[in-house]
């Protein structure tokens, strides 16, 4: 597995790491963003999940818990997971889970959130089931090509004269397989070209990430808008 070493690393939620205060604050932030996307219809029922990177060595994420209405989450409806997306009961994580009443069953896609955080150095990730992303993944299974659109600047690219590809991978229930496919299509940023902070999973949904939860949200909303434009042409 690659290790994030780009301009976002380490990009953790707080320099204090895993403390009761930072974990609670991260849970509250994830609950607020989940409610936002649920209201937009992008997280129907219990679908979708979000994550915040809390630590890098070892990798620790706060991920929304499984099986809960994403419009009704509280600050304690998160799971502390490791680099494989599994509940991390060791050390401080176990004590915090107990003392804060945190959940212990992460969303099924927690493993992919962890892989994205490790590979890209992202500080937060969002996975939703926005309609344009699902349609675009089916229409362009080899990747969605975008160019000469003003909103490309919002995901770090030129509005003119550059072809940007939103990568697409096929859906799979095994997050290790999906993570390998993500690494296969992911292109790291260079001095000349920024990365593309989004991934479409065909017939499923979209992942977007950024150095903070707010920036991950912006990347998601802008990518979805760009996909809507591509589909309308």
PDB file of C-alpha atoms in Angstrom:
ATOM      1  CA  UNK A   1       0.000   0.000   0.000  1.00  0.00           C
ATOM      2  CA  UNK A   2       1.237   3.484  -0.814  1.00  0.00           C
ATOM      3  CA  UNK A   3       1.773   6.057   1.903  1.00  0.00           C
ATOM      4  CA  UNK A   4       0.442   9.581   1.591  1.00  0.00           C
ATOM      5  CA  UNK A   5       3.286  12.037   1.161  1.00  0.00           C
ATOM      6  CA  UNK A   6       1.709  14.852  -0.822  1.00  0.00           C
ATOM      7  CA  UNK A   7       1.050  18.449   0.229  1.00  0.00           C
ATOM      8  CA  UNK A   8      -1.893  17.378   2.424  1.00  0.00           C
ATOM      9  CA  UNK A   9       0.066  15.042   4.677  1.00  0.00           C
ATOM     10  CA  UNK A  10      -0.290  14.771   7.588  1.00  0.00           C
ATOM     11  CA  UNK A  11      -3.631  16.659   7.509  1.00  0.00           C
ATOM     12  CA  UNK A  12      -5.084  15.394  10.738  1.00  0.00           C
ATOM     13  CA  UNK A  13      -8.161  16.897  12.365  1.00  0.00           C
ATOM     14  CA  UNK A  14      -6.227  18.225  15.346  1.00  0.00           C
ATOM     15  CA  UNK A  15      -2.592  18.203  16.440  1.00  0.00           C
ATOM     16  CA  UNK A  16      -3.839  16.872  19.775  1.00  0.00           C
ATOM     17  CA  UNK A  17      -4.745  13.588  18.087  1.00  0.00           C
ATOM     18  CA  UNK A  18      -6.981  11.079  19.861  1.00  0.00           C
ATOM     19  CA  UNK A  19      -8.416  12.923  22.834  1.00  0.00           C
ATOM     20  CA  UNK A  20     -11.986  12.996  24.124  1.00  0.00           C
ATOM     21  CA  UNK A  21     -12.349  16.590  22.927  1.00  0.00           C
ATOM     22  CA  UNK A  22     -11.013  16.098  19.420  1.00  0.00           C
ATOM     23  CA  UNK A  23     -12.954  12.863  18.891  1.00  0.00           C
ATOM     24  CA  UNK A  24     -16.181  14.525  20.063  1.00  0.00           C
ATOM     25  CA  UNK A  25     -15.549  17.552  17.848  1.00  0.00           C
ATOM     26  CA  UNK A  26     -14.852  15.287  14.874  1.00  0.00           C
ATOM     27  CA  UNK A  27     -18.046  13.340  15.526  1.00  0.00           C
ATOM     28  CA  UNK A  28     -20.067  16.545  15.683  1.00  0.00           C
ATOM     29  CA  UNK A  29     -18.548  17.738  12.394  1.00  0.00           C
ATOM     30  CA  UNK A  30     -19.320  14.436  10.681  1.00  0.00           C
ATOM     31  CA  UNK A  31     -22.899  14.491  11.994  1.00  0.00           C
ATOM     32  CA  UNK A  32     -23.440  18.021  10.651  1.00  0.00           C
ATOM     33  CA  UNK A  33     -22.076  17.166   7.210  1.00  0.00           C
ATOM     34  CA  UNK A  34     -24.101  13.959   7.085  1.00  0.00           C
ATOM     35  CA  UNK A  35     -27.276  15.909   7.819  1.00  0.00           C
ATOM     36  CA  UNK A  36     -26.385  18.342   5.041  1.00  0.00           C
ATOM     37  CA  UNK A  37     -26.025  15.607   2.434  1.00  0.00           C
ATOM     38  CA  UNK A  38     -29.043  13.683   3.675  1.00  0.00           C
ATOM     39  CA  UNK A  39     -31.126  16.832   3.162  1.00  0.00           C
ATOM     40  CA  UNK A  40     -29.806  17.056  -0.392  1.00  0.00           C
ATOM     41  CA  UNK A  41     -30.988  13.494  -1.068  1.00  0.00           C
ATOM     42  CA  UNK A  42     -27.437  12.235  -1.537  1.00  0.00           C
ATOM     43  CA  UNK A  43     -27.484   9.968   1.537  1.00  0.00           C
ATOM     44  CA  UNK A  44     -30.918   8.301   1.449  1.00  0.00           C
ATOM     45  CA  UNK A  45     -31.846   6.086   4.379  1.00  0.00           C
ATOM     46  CA  UNK A  46     -28.670   4.756   5.938  1.00  0.00           C
ATOM     47  CA  UNK A  47     -26.592   5.031   2.731  1.00  0.00           C
ATOM     48  CA  UNK A  48     -23.268   6.823   2.464  1.00  0.00           C
ATOM     49  CA  UNK A  49     -20.477   7.526   4.924  1.00  0.00           C
ATOM     50  CA  UNK A  50     -17.917  10.153   5.914  1.00  0.00           C
ATOM     51  CA  UNK A  51     -14.542  10.125   7.600  1.00  0.00           C
ATOM     52  CA  UNK A  52     -12.029  12.409   9.287  1.00  0.00           C
ATOM     53  CA  UNK A  53      -8.362  11.566   9.739  1.00  0.00           C
ATOM     54  CA  UNK A  54      -7.414  11.776  13.424  1.00  0.00           C
ATOM     55  CA  UNK A  55      -3.902  10.329  13.381  1.00  0.00           C
ATOM     56  CA  UNK A  56      -1.201   9.239  10.942  1.00  0.00           C
ATOM     57  CA  UNK A  57       1.215   7.024  12.850  1.00  0.00           C
ATOM     58  CA  UNK A  58      -0.612   4.763  13.196  1.00  0.00           C
ATOM     59  CA  UNK A  59      -3.409   5.764  10.842  1.00  0.00           C
ATOM     60  CA  UNK A  60      -6.650   6.410  12.716  1.00  0.00           C
ATOM     61  CA  UNK A  61      -9.925   7.683  11.292  1.00  0.00           C
ATOM     62  CA  UNK A  62     -13.311   8.610  12.681  1.00  0.00           C
ATOM     63  CA  UNK A  63     -15.893   7.047  10.357  1.00  0.00           C
ATOM     64  CA  UNK A  64     -19.673   7.304  10.528  1.00  0.00           C
ATOM     65  CA  UNK A  65     -21.268   4.231  12.083  1.00  0.00           C
ATOM     66  CA  UNK A  66     -23.116   1.583  10.094  1.00  0.00           C
ATOM     67  CA  UNK A  67     -26.876   1.231   9.774  1.00  0.00           C
ATOM     68  CA  UNK A  68     -27.896   4.691  11.009  1.00  0.00           C
ATOM     69  CA  UNK A  69     -30.002   7.393   9.377  1.00  0.00           C
ATOM     70  CA  UNK A  70     -27.449   9.879   8.109  1.00  0.00           C
ATOM     71  CA  UNK A  71     -29.795  12.785   8.765  1.00  0.00           C
ATOM     72  CA  UNK A  72     -30.008  11.954  12.478  1.00  0.00           C
ATOM     73  CA  UNK A  73     -26.427  11.253  13.567  1.00  0.00           C
ATOM     74  CA  UNK A  74     -25.011  12.527  16.840  1.00  0.00           C
ATOM     75  CA  UNK A  75     -21.392  13.194  17.803  1.00  0.00           C
ATOM     76  CA  UNK A  76     -21.106   9.670  19.242  1.00  0.00           C
ATOM     77  CA  UNK A  77     -22.338   7.897  16.086  1.00  0.00           C
ATOM     78  CA  UNK A  78     -18.797   7.323  14.833  1.00  0.00           C
ATOM     79  CA  UNK A  79     -16.301   4.483  14.947  1.00  0.00           C
ATOM     80  CA  UNK A  80     -12.540   4.828  15.429  1.00  0.00           C
ATOM     81  CA  UNK A  81     -10.893   2.659  12.782  1.00  0.00           C
ATOM     82  CA  UNK A  82      -7.373   1.669  11.762  1.00  0.00           C
ATOM     83  CA  UNK A  83      -5.639   1.620   8.396  1.00  0.00           C
ATOM     84  CA  UNK A  84      -7.735  -1.364   7.295  1.00  0.00           C
ATOM     85  CA  UNK A  85     -11.030   0.289   8.206  1.00  0.00           C
ATOM     86  CA  UNK A  86     -11.559  -1.996  11.201  1.00  0.00           C
ATOM     87  CA  UNK A  87     -12.558  -0.852  14.684  1.00  0.00           C
ATOM     88  CA  UNK A  88      -9.375  -0.005  16.548  1.00  0.00           C
ATOM     89  CA  UNK A  89      -9.908  -1.064  20.177  1.00  0.00           C
ATOM     90  CA  UNK A  90      -6.255  -0.893  21.166  1.00  0.00           C
ATOM     91  CA  UNK A  91      -4.808   1.766  23.435  1.00  0.00           C
ATOM     92  CA  UNK A  92      -6.601   5.088  23.641  1.00  0.00           C
ATOM     93  CA  UNK A  93      -9.158   4.123  20.996  1.00  0.00           C
ATOM     94  CA  UNK A  94     -10.680   1.448  23.202  1.00  0.00           C
ATOM     95  CA  UNK A  95     -10.818   3.736  26.214  1.00  0.00           C
ATOM     96  CA  UNK A  96     -12.390   6.548  24.199  1.00  0.00           C
ATOM     97  CA  UNK A  97     -14.950   4.228  22.650  1.00  0.00           C
ATOM     98  CA  UNK A  98     -16.009   3.161  26.118  1.00  0.00           C
ATOM     99  CA  UNK A  99     -15.959   6.562  27.811  1.00  0.00           C
ATOM    100  CA  UNK A 100     -17.664   8.467  24.960  1.00  0.00           C
ATOM    101  CA  UNK A 101     -20.165   5.728  24.093  1.00  0.00           C
ATOM    102  CA  UNK A 102     -18.959   5.499  20.521  1.00  0.00           C
ATOM    103  CA  UNK A 103     -20.185   2.887  18.054  1.00  0.00           C
ATOM    104  CA  UNK A 104     -18.082  -0.165  17.241  1.00  0.00           C
ATOM    105  CA  UNK A 105     -19.419  -1.126  13.808  1.00  0.00           C
ATOM    106  CA  UNK A 106     -18.096   1.115  11.020  1.00  0.00           C
ATOM    107  CA  UNK A 107     -19.740   1.575   7.654  1.00  0.00           C
ATOM    108  CA  UNK A 108     -18.860  -1.159   5.182  1.00  0.00           C
ATOM    109  CA  UNK A 109     -16.817   1.263   3.089  1.00  0.00           C
ATOM    110  CA  UNK A 110     -14.537   2.311   5.971  1.00  0.00           C
ATOM    111  CA  UNK A 111     -11.718   0.308   4.404  1.00  0.00           C
ATOM    112  CA  UNK A 112     -11.787   2.460   1.275  1.00  0.00           C
ATOM    113  CA  UNK A 113     -11.843   5.654   3.353  1.00  0.00           C
ATOM    114  CA  UNK A 114      -8.718   4.418   5.111  1.00  0.00           C
ATOM    115  CA  UNK A 115      -7.019   3.541   1.826  1.00  0.00           C
ATOM    116  CA  UNK A 116      -7.794   6.966   0.363  1.00  0.00           C
ATOM    117  CA  UNK A 117      -6.469   8.698   3.491  1.00  0.00           C
ATOM    118  CA  UNK A 118      -3.272   6.620   3.354  1.00  0.00           C
ATOM    119  CA  UNK A 119      -2.629   7.054  -0.367  1.00  0.00           C
ATOM    120  CA  UNK A 120      -3.597  10.706  -0.861  1.00  0.00           C
ATOM    121  CA  UNK A 121      -2.826  12.129   2.567  1.00  0.00           C
ATOM    122  CA  UNK A 122      -6.401  13.439   2.775  1.00  0.00           C
ATOM    123  CA  UNK A 123      -7.736  14.800   6.035  1.00  0.00           C
ATOM    124  CA  UNK A 124     -11.354  13.884   5.291  1.00  0.00           C
ATOM    125  CA  UNK A 125     -13.413  11.801   2.887  1.00  0.00           C
ATOM    126  CA  UNK A 126     -17.047  11.735   1.818  1.00  0.00           C
ATOM    127  CA  UNK A 127     -19.004   8.990   0.068  1.00  0.00           C
ATOM    128  CA  UNK A 128     -22.518   9.699  -1.210  1.00  0.00           C
ATOM    129  CA  UNK A 129     -24.963   8.365  -3.778  1.00  0.00           C
ATOM    130  CA  UNK A 130     -25.420  11.461  -5.911  1.00  0.00           C
ATOM    131  CA  UNK A 131     -27.365  10.748  -9.094  1.00  0.00           C
ATOM    132  CA  UNK A 132     -25.084  12.416 -11.661  1.00  0.00           C
ATOM    133  CA  UNK A 133     -22.084  10.427 -10.436  1.00  0.00           C
ATOM    134  CA  UNK A 134     -23.977   7.142 -10.776  1.00  0.00           C
ATOM    135  CA  UNK A 135     -25.173   8.040 -14.265  1.00  0.00           C
ATOM    136  CA  UNK A 136     -21.744   9.274 -15.359  1.00  0.00           C
ATOM    137  CA  UNK A 137     -20.058   6.104 -14.134  1.00  0.00           C
ATOM    138  CA  UNK A 138     -22.359   4.048 -16.315  1.00  0.00           C
ATOM    139  CA  UNK A 139     -22.015   6.355 -19.325  1.00  0.00           C
ATOM    140  CA  UNK A 140     -18.198   6.555 -19.170  1.00  0.00           C
ATOM    141  CA  UNK A 141     -16.815   3.433 -17.447  1.00  0.00           C
ATOM    142  CA  UNK A 142     -13.256   4.302 -18.524  1.00  0.00           C
ATOM    143  CA  UNK A 143     -13.407   7.698 -16.822  1.00  0.00           C
ATOM    144  CA  UNK A 144     -15.282  10.966 -17.308  1.00  0.00           C
ATOM    145  CA  UNK A 145     -13.369  13.464 -19.451  1.00  0.00           C
ATOM    146  CA  UNK A 146     -13.940  17.138 -18.639  1.00  0.00           C
ATOM    147  CA  UNK A 147     -12.443  20.281 -20.150  1.00  0.00           C
ATOM    148  CA  UNK A 148     -13.093  23.986 -20.647  1.00  0.00           C
ATOM    149  CA  UNK A 149     -15.392  24.297 -17.648  1.00  0.00           C
ATOM    150  CA  UNK A 150     -14.993  27.110 -15.137  1.00  0.00           C
ATOM    151  CA  UNK A 151     -15.712  24.950 -12.087  1.00  0.00           C
ATOM    152  CA  UNK A 152     -12.683  22.770 -12.799  1.00  0.00           C
ATOM    153  CA  UNK A 153     -10.730  25.456 -10.953  1.00  0.00           C
ATOM    154  CA  UNK A 154     -12.551  24.408  -7.792  1.00  0.00           C
ATOM    155  CA  UNK A 155     -10.899  20.986  -7.872  1.00  0.00           C
ATOM    156  CA  UNK A 156      -7.453  22.371  -8.618  1.00  0.00           C
ATOM    157  CA  UNK A 157      -7.399  22.364 -12.418  1.00  0.00           C
ATOM    158  CA  UNK A 158      -7.448  24.850 -15.268  1.00  0.00           C
ATOM    159  CA  UNK A 159     -10.734  26.128 -16.615  1.00  0.00           C
ATOM    160  CA  UNK A 160      -9.314  26.071 -20.155  1.00  0.00           C
ATOM    161  CA  UNK A 161      -6.806  24.037 -22.107  1.00  0.00           C
ATOM    162  CA  UNK A 162      -6.598  21.046 -19.781  1.00  0.00           C
ATOM    163  CA  UNK A 163      -8.358  17.695 -19.997  1.00  0.00           C
ATOM    164  CA  UNK A 164      -9.329  16.347 -16.596  1.00  0.00           C
ATOM    165  CA  UNK A 165     -10.477  12.764 -16.075  1.00  0.00           C
ATOM    166  CA  UNK A 166     -12.667  11.781 -13.132  1.00  0.00           C
ATOM    167  CA  UNK A 167     -11.644   8.132 -12.630  1.00  0.00           C
ATOM    168  CA  UNK A 168     -14.225   5.348 -12.570  1.00  0.00           C
ATOM    169  CA  UNK A 169     -13.860   1.887 -11.051  1.00  0.00           C
ATOM    170  CA  UNK A 170     -16.296  -1.005 -10.997  1.00  0.00           C
ATOM    171  CA  UNK A 171     -18.150  -1.720  -7.784  1.00  0.00           C
ATOM    172  CA  UNK A 172     -17.005  -4.530  -5.514  1.00  0.00           C
ATOM    173  CA  UNK A 173     -18.073  -5.684  -2.057  1.00  0.00           C
ATOM    174  CA  UNK A 174     -14.489  -6.373  -0.963  1.00  0.00           C
ATOM    175  CA  UNK A 175     -12.933  -3.039   0.056  1.00  0.00           C
ATOM    176  CA  UNK A 176      -9.427  -4.403  -0.471  1.00  0.00           C
ATOM    177  CA  UNK A 177     -10.241  -5.073  -4.127  1.00  0.00           C
ATOM    178  CA  UNK A 178     -11.891  -1.680  -4.468  1.00  0.00           C
ATOM    179  CA  UNK A 179      -8.910  -0.046  -2.784  1.00  0.00           C
ATOM    180  CA  UNK A 180      -6.515  -1.733  -5.211  1.00  0.00           C
ATOM    181  CA  UNK A 181      -8.634  -0.496  -8.113  1.00  0.00           C
ATOM    182  CA  UNK A 182      -8.572   3.017  -6.656  1.00  0.00           C
ATOM    183  CA  UNK A 183      -4.774   2.962  -6.468  1.00  0.00           C
ATOM    184  CA  UNK A 184      -4.623   1.715 -10.063  1.00  0.00           C
ATOM    185  CA  UNK A 185      -6.530   4.740 -11.417  1.00  0.00           C
ATOM    186  CA  UNK A 186      -5.310   7.387  -8.968  1.00  0.00           C
ATOM    187  CA  UNK A 187      -2.759   9.845 -10.327  1.00  0.00           C
ATOM    188  CA  UNK A 188      -0.649  11.703  -7.799  1.00  0.00           C
ATOM    189  CA  UNK A 189      -0.201  15.437  -8.092  1.00  0.00           C
ATOM    190  CA  UNK A 190       2.960  16.681  -9.778  1.00  0.00           C
ATOM    191  CA  UNK A 191       4.502  20.131  -9.871  1.00  0.00           C
ATOM    192  CA  UNK A 192       2.593  20.782 -13.088  1.00  0.00           C
ATOM    193  CA  UNK A 193      -0.731  18.984 -12.563  1.00  0.00           C
ATOM    194  CA  UNK A 194      -2.937  18.663  -9.491  1.00  0.00           C
ATOM    195  CA  UNK A 195      -4.555  15.409  -8.473  1.00  0.00           C
ATOM    196  CA  UNK A 196      -8.261  14.733  -9.079  1.00  0.00           C
ATOM    197  CA  UNK A 197      -9.806  14.522  -5.582  1.00  0.00           C
ATOM    198  CA  UNK A 198     -12.728  12.285  -6.529  1.00  0.00           C
ATOM    199  CA  UNK A 199     -13.516   8.707  -7.519  1.00  0.00           C
ATOM    200  CA  UNK A 200     -16.679   7.318  -9.099  1.00  0.00           C
ATOM    201  CA  UNK A 201     -17.698   3.770  -8.221  1.00  0.00           C
ATOM    202  CA  UNK A 202     -19.862   2.597 -11.118  1.00  0.00           C
ATOM    203  CA  UNK A 203     -23.529   1.928 -10.336  1.00  0.00           C
ATOM    204  CA  UNK A 204     -22.877   2.928  -6.742  1.00  0.00           C
ATOM    205  CA  UNK A 205     -21.750   6.462  -5.956  1.00  0.00           C
ATOM    206  CA  UNK A 206     -18.848   8.843  -5.565  1.00  0.00           C
ATOM    207  CA  UNK A 207     -16.000   9.470  -3.126  1.00  0.00           C
ATOM    208  CA  UNK A 208     -14.361  12.869  -2.702  1.00  0.00           C
ATOM    209  CA  UNK A 209     -11.658  13.998  -0.328  1.00  0.00           C
ATOM    210  CA  UNK A 210      -9.647  17.001   0.760  1.00  0.00           C
ATOM    211  CA  UNK A 211      -7.330  18.317   3.446  1.00  0.00           C
ATOM    212  CA  UNK A 212     -10.334  19.237   5.601  1.00  0.00           C
ATOM    213  CA  UNK A 213     -13.951  18.146   5.778  1.00  0.00           C
ATOM    214  CA  UNK A 214     -15.104  21.463   4.333  1.00  0.00           C
ATOM    215  CA  UNK A 215     -12.752  21.159   1.373  1.00  0.00           C
ATOM    216  CA  UNK A 216     -13.825  17.564   0.805  1.00  0.00           C
ATOM    217  CA  UNK A 217     -17.400  18.868   0.665  1.00  0.00           C
ATOM    218  CA  UNK A 218     -16.443  21.502  -1.883  1.00  0.00           C
ATOM    219  CA  UNK A 219     -14.683  18.922  -4.033  1.00  0.00           C
ATOM    220  CA  UNK A 220     -17.731  16.677  -3.885  1.00  0.00           C
ATOM    221  CA  UNK A 221     -20.258  19.375  -4.733  1.00  0.00           C
ATOM    222  CA  UNK A 222     -18.155  20.794  -7.548  1.00  0.00           C
ATOM    223  CA  UNK A 223     -17.481  17.376  -9.068  1.00  0.00           C
ATOM    224  CA  UNK A 224     -21.166  16.489  -8.959  1.00  0.00           C
ATOM    225  CA  UNK A 225     -22.010  19.791 -10.672  1.00  0.00           C
ATOM    226  CA  UNK A 226     -19.380  19.142 -13.352  1.00  0.00           C
ATOM    227  CA  UNK A 227     -20.826  15.682 -13.939  1.00  0.00           C
ATOM    228  CA  UNK A 228     -24.299  17.161 -14.320  1.00  0.00           C
ATOM    229  CA  UNK A 229     -22.942  19.476 -17.018  1.00  0.00           C
ATOM    230  CA  UNK A 230     -21.190  16.594 -18.792  1.00  0.00           C
ATOM    231  CA  UNK A 231     -24.395  14.557 -18.823  1.00  0.00           C
ATOM    232  CA  UNK A 232     -26.410  17.467 -20.212  1.00  0.00           C
ATOM    233  CA  UNK A 233     -24.216  17.928 -23.268  1.00  0.00           C
TER     234      UNK A 233
END
